[in-house]
XYZ file of C-alpha atoms in Angstrom:
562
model
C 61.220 64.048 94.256
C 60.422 65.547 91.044
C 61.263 62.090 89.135
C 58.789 60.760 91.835
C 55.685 62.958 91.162
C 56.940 62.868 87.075
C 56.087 58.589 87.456
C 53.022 59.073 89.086
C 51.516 61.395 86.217
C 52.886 59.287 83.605
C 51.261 56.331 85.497
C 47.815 58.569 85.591
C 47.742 59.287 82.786
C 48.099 55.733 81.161
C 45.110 54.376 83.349
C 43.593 57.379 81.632
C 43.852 56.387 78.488
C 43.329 53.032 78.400
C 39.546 53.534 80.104
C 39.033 56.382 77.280
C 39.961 53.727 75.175
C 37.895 50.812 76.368
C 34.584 52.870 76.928
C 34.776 53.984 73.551
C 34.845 50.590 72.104
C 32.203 49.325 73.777
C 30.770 51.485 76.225
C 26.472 51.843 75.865
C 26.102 54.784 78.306
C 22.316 55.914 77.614
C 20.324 55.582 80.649
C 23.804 54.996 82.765
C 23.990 57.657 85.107
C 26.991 55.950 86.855
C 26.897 56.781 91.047
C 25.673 54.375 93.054
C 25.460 51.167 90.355
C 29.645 51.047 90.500
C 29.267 51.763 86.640
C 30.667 55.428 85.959
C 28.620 57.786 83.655
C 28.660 55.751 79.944
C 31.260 53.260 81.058
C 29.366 50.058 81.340
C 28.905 47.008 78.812
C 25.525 44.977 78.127
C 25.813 41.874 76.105
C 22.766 39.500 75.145
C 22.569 35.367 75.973
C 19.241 33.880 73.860
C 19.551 30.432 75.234
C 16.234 28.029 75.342
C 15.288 26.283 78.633
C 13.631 23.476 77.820
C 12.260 23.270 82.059
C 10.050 26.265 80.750
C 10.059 25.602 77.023
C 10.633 29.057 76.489
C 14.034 31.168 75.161
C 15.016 33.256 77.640
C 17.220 36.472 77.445
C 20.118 36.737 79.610
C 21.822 40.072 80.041
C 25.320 40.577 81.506
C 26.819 43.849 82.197
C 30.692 44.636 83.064
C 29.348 46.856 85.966
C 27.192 46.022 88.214
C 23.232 47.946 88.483
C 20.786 48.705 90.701
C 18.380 47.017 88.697
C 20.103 43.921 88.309
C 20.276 44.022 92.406
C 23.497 45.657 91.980
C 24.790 42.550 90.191
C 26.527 42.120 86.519
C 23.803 39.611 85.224
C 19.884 38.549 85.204
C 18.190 36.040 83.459
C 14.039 36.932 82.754
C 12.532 33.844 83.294
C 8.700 35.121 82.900
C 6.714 37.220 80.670
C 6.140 38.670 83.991
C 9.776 39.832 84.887
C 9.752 43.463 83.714
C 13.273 44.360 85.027
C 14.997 47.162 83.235
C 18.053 47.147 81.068
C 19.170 50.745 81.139
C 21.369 50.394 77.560
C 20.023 51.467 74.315
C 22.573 49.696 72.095
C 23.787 46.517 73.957
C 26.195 43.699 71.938
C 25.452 40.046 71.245
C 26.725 37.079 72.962
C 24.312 34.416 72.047
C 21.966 34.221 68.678
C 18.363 33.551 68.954
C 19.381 31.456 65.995
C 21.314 29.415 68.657
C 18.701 29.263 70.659
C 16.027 28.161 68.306
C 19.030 25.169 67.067
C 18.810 24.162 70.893
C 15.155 24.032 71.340
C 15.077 21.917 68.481
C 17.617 19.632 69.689
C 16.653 19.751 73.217
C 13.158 20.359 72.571
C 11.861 17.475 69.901
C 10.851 20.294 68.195
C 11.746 20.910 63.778
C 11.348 24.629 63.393
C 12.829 26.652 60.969
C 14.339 29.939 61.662
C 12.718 32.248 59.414
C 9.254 30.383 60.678
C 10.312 31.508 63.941
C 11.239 34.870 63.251
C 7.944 35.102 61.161
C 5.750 34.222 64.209
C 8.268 36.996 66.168
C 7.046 39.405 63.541
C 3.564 38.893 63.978
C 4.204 39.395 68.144
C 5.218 42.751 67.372
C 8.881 41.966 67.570
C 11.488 43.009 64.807
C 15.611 42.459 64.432
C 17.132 46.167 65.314
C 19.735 44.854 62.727
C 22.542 43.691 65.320
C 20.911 40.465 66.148
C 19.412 42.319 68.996
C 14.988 41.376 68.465
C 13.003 44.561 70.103
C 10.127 45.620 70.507
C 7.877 49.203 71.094
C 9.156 49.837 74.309
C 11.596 47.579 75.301
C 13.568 44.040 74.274
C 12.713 40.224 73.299
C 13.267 39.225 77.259
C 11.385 35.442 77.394
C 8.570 33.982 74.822
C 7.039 31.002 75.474
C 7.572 28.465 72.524
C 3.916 27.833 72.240
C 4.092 31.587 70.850
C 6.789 31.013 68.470
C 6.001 27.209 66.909
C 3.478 26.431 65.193
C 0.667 24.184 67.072
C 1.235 20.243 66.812
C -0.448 17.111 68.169
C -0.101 13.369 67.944
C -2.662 11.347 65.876
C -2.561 7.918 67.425
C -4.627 5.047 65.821
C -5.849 2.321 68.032
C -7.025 -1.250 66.208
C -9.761 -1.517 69.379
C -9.266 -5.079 69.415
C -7.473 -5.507 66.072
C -4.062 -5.807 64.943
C -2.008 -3.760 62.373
C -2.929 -0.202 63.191
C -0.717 2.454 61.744
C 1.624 4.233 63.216
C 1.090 7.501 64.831
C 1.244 10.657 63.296
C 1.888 14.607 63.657
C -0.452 16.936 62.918
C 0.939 20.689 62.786
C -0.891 23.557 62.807
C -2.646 24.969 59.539
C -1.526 22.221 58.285
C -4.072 19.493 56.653
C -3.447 16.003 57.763
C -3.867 13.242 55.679
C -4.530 10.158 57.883
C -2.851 7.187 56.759
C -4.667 4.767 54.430
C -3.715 1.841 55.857
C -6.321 -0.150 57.794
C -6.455 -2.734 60.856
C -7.712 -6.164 60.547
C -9.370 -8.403 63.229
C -10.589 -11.736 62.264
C -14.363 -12.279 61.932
C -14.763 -8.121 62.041
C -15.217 -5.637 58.717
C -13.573 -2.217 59.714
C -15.477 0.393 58.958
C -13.698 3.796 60.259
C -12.216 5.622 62.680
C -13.473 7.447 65.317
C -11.674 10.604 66.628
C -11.789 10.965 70.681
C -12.038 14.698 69.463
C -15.534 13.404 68.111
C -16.041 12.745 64.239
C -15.489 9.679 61.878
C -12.979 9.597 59.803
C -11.752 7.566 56.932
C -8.330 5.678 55.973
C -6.742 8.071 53.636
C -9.161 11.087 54.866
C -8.032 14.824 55.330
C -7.609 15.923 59.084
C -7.567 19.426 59.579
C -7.956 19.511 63.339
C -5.080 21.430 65.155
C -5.043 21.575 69.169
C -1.140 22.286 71.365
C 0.078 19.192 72.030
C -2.060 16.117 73.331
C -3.198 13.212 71.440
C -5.847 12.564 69.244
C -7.322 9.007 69.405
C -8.873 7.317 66.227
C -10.345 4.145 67.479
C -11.434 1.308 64.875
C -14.590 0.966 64.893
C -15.456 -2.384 63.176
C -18.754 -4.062 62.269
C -19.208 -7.561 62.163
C -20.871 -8.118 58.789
C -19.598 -11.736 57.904
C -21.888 -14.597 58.333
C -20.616 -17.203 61.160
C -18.361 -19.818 59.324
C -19.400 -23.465 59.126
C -16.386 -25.774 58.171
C -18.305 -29.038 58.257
C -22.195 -30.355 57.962
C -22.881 -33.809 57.471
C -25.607 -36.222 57.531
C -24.851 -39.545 57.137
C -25.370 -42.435 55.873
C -26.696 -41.741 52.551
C -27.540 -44.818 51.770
C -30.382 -47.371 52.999
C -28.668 -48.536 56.472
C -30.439 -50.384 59.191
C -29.260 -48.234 62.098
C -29.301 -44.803 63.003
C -28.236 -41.797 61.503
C -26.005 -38.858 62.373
C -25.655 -35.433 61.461
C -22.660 -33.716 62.630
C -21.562 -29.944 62.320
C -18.634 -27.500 63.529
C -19.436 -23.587 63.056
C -17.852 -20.421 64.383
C -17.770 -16.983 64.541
C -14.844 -14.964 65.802
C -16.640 -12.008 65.046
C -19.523 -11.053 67.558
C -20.031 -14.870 68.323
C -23.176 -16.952 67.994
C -26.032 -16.720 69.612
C -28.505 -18.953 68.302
C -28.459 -22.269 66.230
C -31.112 -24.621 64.692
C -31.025 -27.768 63.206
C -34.127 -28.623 61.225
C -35.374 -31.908 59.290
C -36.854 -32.472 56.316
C -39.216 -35.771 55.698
C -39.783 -37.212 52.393
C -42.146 -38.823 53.784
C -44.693 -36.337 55.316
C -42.828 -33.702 53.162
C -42.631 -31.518 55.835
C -40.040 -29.219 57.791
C -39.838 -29.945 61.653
C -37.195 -28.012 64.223
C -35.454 -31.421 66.168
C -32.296 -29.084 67.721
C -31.699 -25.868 69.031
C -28.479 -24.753 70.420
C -28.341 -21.052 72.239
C -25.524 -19.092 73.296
C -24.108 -15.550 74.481
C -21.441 -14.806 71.615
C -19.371 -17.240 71.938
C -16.365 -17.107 69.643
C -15.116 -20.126 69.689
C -15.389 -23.333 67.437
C -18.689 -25.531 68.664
C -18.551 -28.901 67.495
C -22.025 -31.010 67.745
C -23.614 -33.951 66.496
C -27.138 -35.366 66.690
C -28.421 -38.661 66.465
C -31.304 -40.152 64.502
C -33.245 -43.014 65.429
C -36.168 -42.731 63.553
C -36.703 -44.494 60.263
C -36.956 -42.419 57.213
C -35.950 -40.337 54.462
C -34.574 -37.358 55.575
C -32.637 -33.900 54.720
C -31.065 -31.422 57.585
C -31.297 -27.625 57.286
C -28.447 -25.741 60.259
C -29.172 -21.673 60.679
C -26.050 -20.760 62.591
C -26.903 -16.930 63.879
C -24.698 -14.274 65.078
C -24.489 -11.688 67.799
C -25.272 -9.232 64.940
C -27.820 -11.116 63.116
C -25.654 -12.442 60.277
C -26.796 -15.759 59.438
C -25.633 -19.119 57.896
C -27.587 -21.729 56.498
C -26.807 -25.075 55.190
C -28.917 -27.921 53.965
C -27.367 -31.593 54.284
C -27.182 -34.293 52.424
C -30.152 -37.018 52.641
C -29.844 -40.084 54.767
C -32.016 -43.142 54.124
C -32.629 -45.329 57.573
C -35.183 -48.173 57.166
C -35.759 -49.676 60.285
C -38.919 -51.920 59.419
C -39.049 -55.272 58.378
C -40.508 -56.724 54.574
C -44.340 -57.497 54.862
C -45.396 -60.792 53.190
C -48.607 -61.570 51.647
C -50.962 -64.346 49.431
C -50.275 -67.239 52.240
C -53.681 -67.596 52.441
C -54.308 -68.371 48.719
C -52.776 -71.121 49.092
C -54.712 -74.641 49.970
C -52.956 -76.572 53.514
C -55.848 -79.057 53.258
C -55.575 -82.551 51.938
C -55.583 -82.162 48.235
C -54.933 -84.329 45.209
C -54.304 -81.036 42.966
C -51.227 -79.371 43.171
C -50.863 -76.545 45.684
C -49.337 -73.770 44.353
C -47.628 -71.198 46.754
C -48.267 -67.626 45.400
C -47.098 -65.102 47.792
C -45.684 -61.235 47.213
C -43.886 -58.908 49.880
C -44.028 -55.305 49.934
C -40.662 -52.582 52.215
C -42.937 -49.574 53.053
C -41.393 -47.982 55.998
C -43.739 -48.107 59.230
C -47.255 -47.021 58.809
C -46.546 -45.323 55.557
C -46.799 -46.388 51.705
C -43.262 -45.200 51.378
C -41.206 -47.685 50.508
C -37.676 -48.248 52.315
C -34.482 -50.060 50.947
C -36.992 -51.776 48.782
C -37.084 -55.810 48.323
C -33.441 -57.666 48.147
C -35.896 -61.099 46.838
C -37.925 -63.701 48.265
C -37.694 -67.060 48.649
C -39.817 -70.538 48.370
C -37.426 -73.143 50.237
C -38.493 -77.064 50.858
C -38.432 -78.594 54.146
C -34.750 -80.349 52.826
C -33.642 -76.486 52.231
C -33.849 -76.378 48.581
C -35.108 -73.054 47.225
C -37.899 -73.853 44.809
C -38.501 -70.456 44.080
C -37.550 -67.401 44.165
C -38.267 -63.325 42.481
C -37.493 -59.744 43.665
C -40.974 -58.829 44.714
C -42.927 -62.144 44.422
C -42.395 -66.252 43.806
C -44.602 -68.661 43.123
C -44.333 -72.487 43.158
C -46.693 -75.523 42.292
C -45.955 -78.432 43.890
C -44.419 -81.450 42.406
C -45.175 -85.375 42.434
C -42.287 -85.402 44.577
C -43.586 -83.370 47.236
C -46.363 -85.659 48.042
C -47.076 -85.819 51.605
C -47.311 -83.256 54.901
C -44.114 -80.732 53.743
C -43.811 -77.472 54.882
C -42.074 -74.431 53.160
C -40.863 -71.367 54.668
C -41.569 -67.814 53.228
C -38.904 -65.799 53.357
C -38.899 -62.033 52.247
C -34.983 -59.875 52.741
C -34.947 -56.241 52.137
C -32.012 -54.346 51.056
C -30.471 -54.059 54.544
C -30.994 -57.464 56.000
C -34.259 -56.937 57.473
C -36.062 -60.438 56.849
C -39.817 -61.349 57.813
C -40.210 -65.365 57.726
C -43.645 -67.463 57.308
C -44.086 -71.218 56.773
C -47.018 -72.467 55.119
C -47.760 -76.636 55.443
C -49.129 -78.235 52.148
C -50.981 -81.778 52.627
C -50.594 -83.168 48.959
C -51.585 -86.787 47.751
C -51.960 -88.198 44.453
C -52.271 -91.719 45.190
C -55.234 -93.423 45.127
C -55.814 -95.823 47.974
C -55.240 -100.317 47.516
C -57.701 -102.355 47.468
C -56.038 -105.721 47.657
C -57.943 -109.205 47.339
C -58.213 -112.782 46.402
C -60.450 -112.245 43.249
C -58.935 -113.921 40.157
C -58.484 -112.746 36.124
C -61.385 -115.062 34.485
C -61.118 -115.568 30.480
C -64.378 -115.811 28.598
C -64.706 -118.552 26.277
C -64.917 -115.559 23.619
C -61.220 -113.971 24.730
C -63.019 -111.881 27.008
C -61.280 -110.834 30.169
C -63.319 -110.615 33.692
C -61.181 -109.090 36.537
C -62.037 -109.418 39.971
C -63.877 -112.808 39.432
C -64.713 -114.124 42.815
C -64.803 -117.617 41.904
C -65.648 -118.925 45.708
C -68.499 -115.741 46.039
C -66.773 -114.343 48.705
C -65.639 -110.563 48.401
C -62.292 -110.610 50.516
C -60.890 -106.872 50.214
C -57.916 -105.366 52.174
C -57.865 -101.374 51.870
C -55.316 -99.185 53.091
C -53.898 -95.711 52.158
C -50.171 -96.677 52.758
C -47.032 -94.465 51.796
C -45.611 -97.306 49.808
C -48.307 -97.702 47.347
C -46.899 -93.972 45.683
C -43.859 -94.202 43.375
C -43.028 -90.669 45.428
C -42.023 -92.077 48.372
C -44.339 -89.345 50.298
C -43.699 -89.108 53.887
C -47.257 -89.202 54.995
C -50.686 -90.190 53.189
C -54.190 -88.920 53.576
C -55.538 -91.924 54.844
C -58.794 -93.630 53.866
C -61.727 -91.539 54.448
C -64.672 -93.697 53.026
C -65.274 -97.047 52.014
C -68.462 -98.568 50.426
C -69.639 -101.699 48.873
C -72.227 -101.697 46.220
C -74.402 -104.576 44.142
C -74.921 -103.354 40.627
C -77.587 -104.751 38.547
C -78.447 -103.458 35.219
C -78.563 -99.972 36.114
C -79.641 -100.212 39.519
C -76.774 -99.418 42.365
C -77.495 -100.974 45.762
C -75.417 -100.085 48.640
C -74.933 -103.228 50.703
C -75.290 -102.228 53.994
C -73.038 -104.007 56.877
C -70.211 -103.847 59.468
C -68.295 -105.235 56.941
C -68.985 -103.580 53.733
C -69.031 -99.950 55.015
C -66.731 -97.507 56.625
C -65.944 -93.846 57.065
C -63.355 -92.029 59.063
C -62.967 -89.499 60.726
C -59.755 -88.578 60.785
C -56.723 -88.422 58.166
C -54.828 -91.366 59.202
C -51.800 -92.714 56.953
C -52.034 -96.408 58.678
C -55.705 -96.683 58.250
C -56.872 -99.604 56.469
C -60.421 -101.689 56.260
C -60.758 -105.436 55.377
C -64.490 -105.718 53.387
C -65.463 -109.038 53.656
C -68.928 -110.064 52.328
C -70.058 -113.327 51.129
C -72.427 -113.421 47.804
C -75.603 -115.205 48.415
C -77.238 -117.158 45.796
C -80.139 -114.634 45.815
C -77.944 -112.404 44.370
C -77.055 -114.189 41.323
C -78.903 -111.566 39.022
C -76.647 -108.834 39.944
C -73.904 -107.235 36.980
C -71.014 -106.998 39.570
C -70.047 -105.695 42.863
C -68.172 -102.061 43.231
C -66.345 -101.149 45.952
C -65.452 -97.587 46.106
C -62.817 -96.375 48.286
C -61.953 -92.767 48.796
C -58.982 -90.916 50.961
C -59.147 -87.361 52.658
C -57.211 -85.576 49.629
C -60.112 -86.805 47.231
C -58.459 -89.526 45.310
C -60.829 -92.628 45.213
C -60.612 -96.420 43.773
C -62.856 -98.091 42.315
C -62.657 -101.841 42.137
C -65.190 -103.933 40.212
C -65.979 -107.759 41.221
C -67.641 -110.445 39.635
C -69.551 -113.359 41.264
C -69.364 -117.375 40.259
C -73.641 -116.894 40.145
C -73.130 -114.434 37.275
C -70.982 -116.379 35.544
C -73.393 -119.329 36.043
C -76.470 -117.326 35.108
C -74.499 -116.029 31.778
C -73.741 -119.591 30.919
C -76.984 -121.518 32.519
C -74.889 -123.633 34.224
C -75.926 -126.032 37.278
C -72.880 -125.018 38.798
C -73.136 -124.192 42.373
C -70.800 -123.276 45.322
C -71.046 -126.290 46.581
C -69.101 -128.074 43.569
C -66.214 -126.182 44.952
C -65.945 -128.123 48.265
């Protein structure tokens, strides 16, 4: 029995011991009054979690005790999860389990956030908070339970930069607070637009490169590109063509565009050399549009012209071109000096004078100008020719009805064509008969001796009678018989002596036939004068057997003939 009751004592007073021990080491007993909370009078143990919960984004305190408390809801652990939680830890000198430097690592990690410790502890400082040395952060009155990160980090926000229609915008950035922000200087492009600057959704303008000193928690700060179209629309091709003298039309083509704000408005204009004036013949309008417009115009009017485009943005930027010039001569050559020349019967030359002017239609402007003109025979043979006039007198050889064609070309084929007719004879009219050559007894010579007194006259007007082989005559006009004596001319006066006609008439002929009576014997000689209608005229002198008698005082009669 007494080695019984000796164990249990022994056994007592180990159990004794070892809680003296264990409460010594790490018993906090202030504010432990032990009872009801299962704890025993400065026997229970507080230690300290700082952990971060990144649900909250706050560092929370987590206390855990070896006994449980009332305050706990008779439990060994609480977590305070709000400012709000004012639950009371009845120690005075509890241990560490967890660092708020572990904590801060985590919310960093867990958090996106980059803080440093002693920034933390800093901001801690300024909250009223303070290390009590053991790792343990109190305050006036009580511990570090829960803090909100926005308390302890500084105040950040995203910069985010939107090219509003560009490309190339920078990337975003991270503005802290206190902290001045300089915006990046890289800029956005968009073809056809100038940027300009940004514009904050916070309100402001800013510039690349700028200082931003703007601090807000968390959120996103928009700078939007604003951009200003300040380049003129673009015009890759104008042309007016031909620019040379041409015959046809003309066409003036362009292609503009403006990626910017787009066109609204364009106008073609032409300039005339001409009336040396400016007139508006296109206009083209339009609601911004952006892309490439192609158009062409025709011209069908003759002329000498120049183009003038105005292409004309959304924003009033403007381009303006002037063209080439285009020459377009659409009238034909105008011939003059026909009617100099004489297309009457003539024995003197003709002569075929005649000069062409290329003045465009209705003006004294002159177009392609004269290529030549021509003078060509009724057998094709170009007589003549010069740039702006020819001239030709006819020939022997061109005796007879021939006509000639005028021809005037200009420098782009245009041709205007005339004929004139020329009626040209140099060839005196036959008079053929059966007078005789008499011979004087003195050597003299007495044509047209009409040794029987009878005047017996063929006239005609016939091709062959020219060496020129003409292919038409003028034809007799007139024919008359006169009785010279002495000085005295005496038309004889019969159906057979006289004739006129009316008409030009290559086959005309007249047979004078008049027999010499002996009443007559004191003429000189008999004339008979025969004129054509282009004014060449014979003249054919006869002598009688009575003059002959008379000059010799002969008895010599007609009848001595029989």
């Amino acid at each position: 029995m007494r080695k019984v009751i000796k164990m249990f004592l022994s056994l007592v007073l180990v159990i004794g011991l070892a809680f003296m021990f264990s409460s010594t080491a790490l018993a906090d007993d202030i504010d432990d009054t032990g009872g009801t909370d299962g704890g025993g009078s400065g026997t229970n143990i507080y230690t300290f979690y700082y952990k971060y919960n990144s649900s909250d984004d706050a560092i929370e305190l987590t206390v855990k005790c070896k006994n449980p408390i009332n305050s706990f809801g008779n439990s060994t652990s609480h977590t305070f999860s709000s400012e709000s939680d004012d639950t009371y830890i009845p120690s005075s000198n509890p241990q560490l389990g967890s660092s708020l430097e572990s904590a801060i690592s985590s919310m960093n990690s867990h958090g996106g956030y980059d803080l440093d410790v002693s920034d933390v502890k800093e901001k801690l400082n300024e909250l009223g908070y303070y290390d009590g040395g053991n790792g343990i952060w109190r305050r006036s009155g009580g511990y570090l339970t829960y803090i909100d990160a926005k308390k302890i980090r500084p105040t950040k926000h995203t910069v985010h930069y939107d090219a509003n229609g560009g490309t190339g915008a920078p990337a975003d950035q991270t503005k802290k607070q206190d902290v001045t922000l300089t915006l990046r200087t890289k800029k956005p492009t968009r073809t056809g637009w100038t940027f300009k600057y940004w514009i904050a959704s916070i309100g402001g303008r800013y510039k690349p490169g700028g200082a931003y000193t703007h601090d807000q928690d968390g959120g996103v700060v928009t700078m939007k590109a604003h951009w200003k179209d300040e380049d003129a629309p673009s015009l890759s091709e104008f042309y007016a063509i031909p620019n040379y003298w041409s015959a046809g039309n003309g066409t003036v083509g362009f292609t503009v565009q403006d990626e910017g704000s787009g066109i609204v408005y364009i106008e073609l204009e032409r300039y005339s050399y001409v009336t040396r004036s400016w007139s508006t013949v296109r206009t083209w309008s339009y609601s911004g549009k952006k892309s490439a417009i192609s158009k062409t115009y025709t011209e069908t009017n003759e002329g000498v012209f120049k183009y003038r485009l105005t292409v004309e943005d959304k924003e009033g930027n403007t381009t303006t071109r002037t063209s080439d010039t285009i020459y377009l001569d659409h009238s034909n050559p105008v011939l003059y000096g026909m009617e100099t020349t004489n297309t009457e019967w003539t024995n003197i030359a003709p002569v075929i004078n005649v000069r062409a002017t290329d003045y465009l239609y209705g003006t004294t402007y002159t177009g392609s100008d004269l290529a030549g003109i021509e003078i060509i025979s009724d057998t094709g043979r170009c007589v003549a020719d010069g740039t702006h006039n020819a001239m030709y007198t006819l020939q022997p050889r061109d005796e007879g009805i021939h006509t000639w064609t005028i021809r005037a070309t200009d420098n782009v084929g245009h041709t205007t064509t005339t004929y004139i007719t020329t009626k040209y004879d140099i060839t005196k009219p036959g008079v053929d008969g059966t007078e005789i050559t008499f011979v004087l007894p003195d050597g003299t010579y007495v044509s047209g001796y009409c040794q029987d007194n009878i005047i017996d006259q063929h006239i005609d007007d016939e091709t062959w009678r020219s060496v020129n082989n003409p292919n038409v005559s003028s034809g007799l006009k007139s024919v008359a018989l006169y009785r010279i004596t002495g000085s005295n001319r005496e038309a004889i006066w019969t159906d057979r002596t006289r004739a006129s006609f009316g008409y030009s008439n290559t086959h005309s002929f007249y047979d004078v036939y008049y027999e010499i009576q002996r009443s007559e014997r004191t003429a000189s000689y008999y004339e008979i004068i025969v004129t054509d209608f282009a004014g060449n005229i014979t003249r054919k002198k006869l002598t009688s057997q009575y003059s002959l008698l008379t000059w010799f005082h002969t008895s010599i009669d007609r009848s001595s003939y029989n």
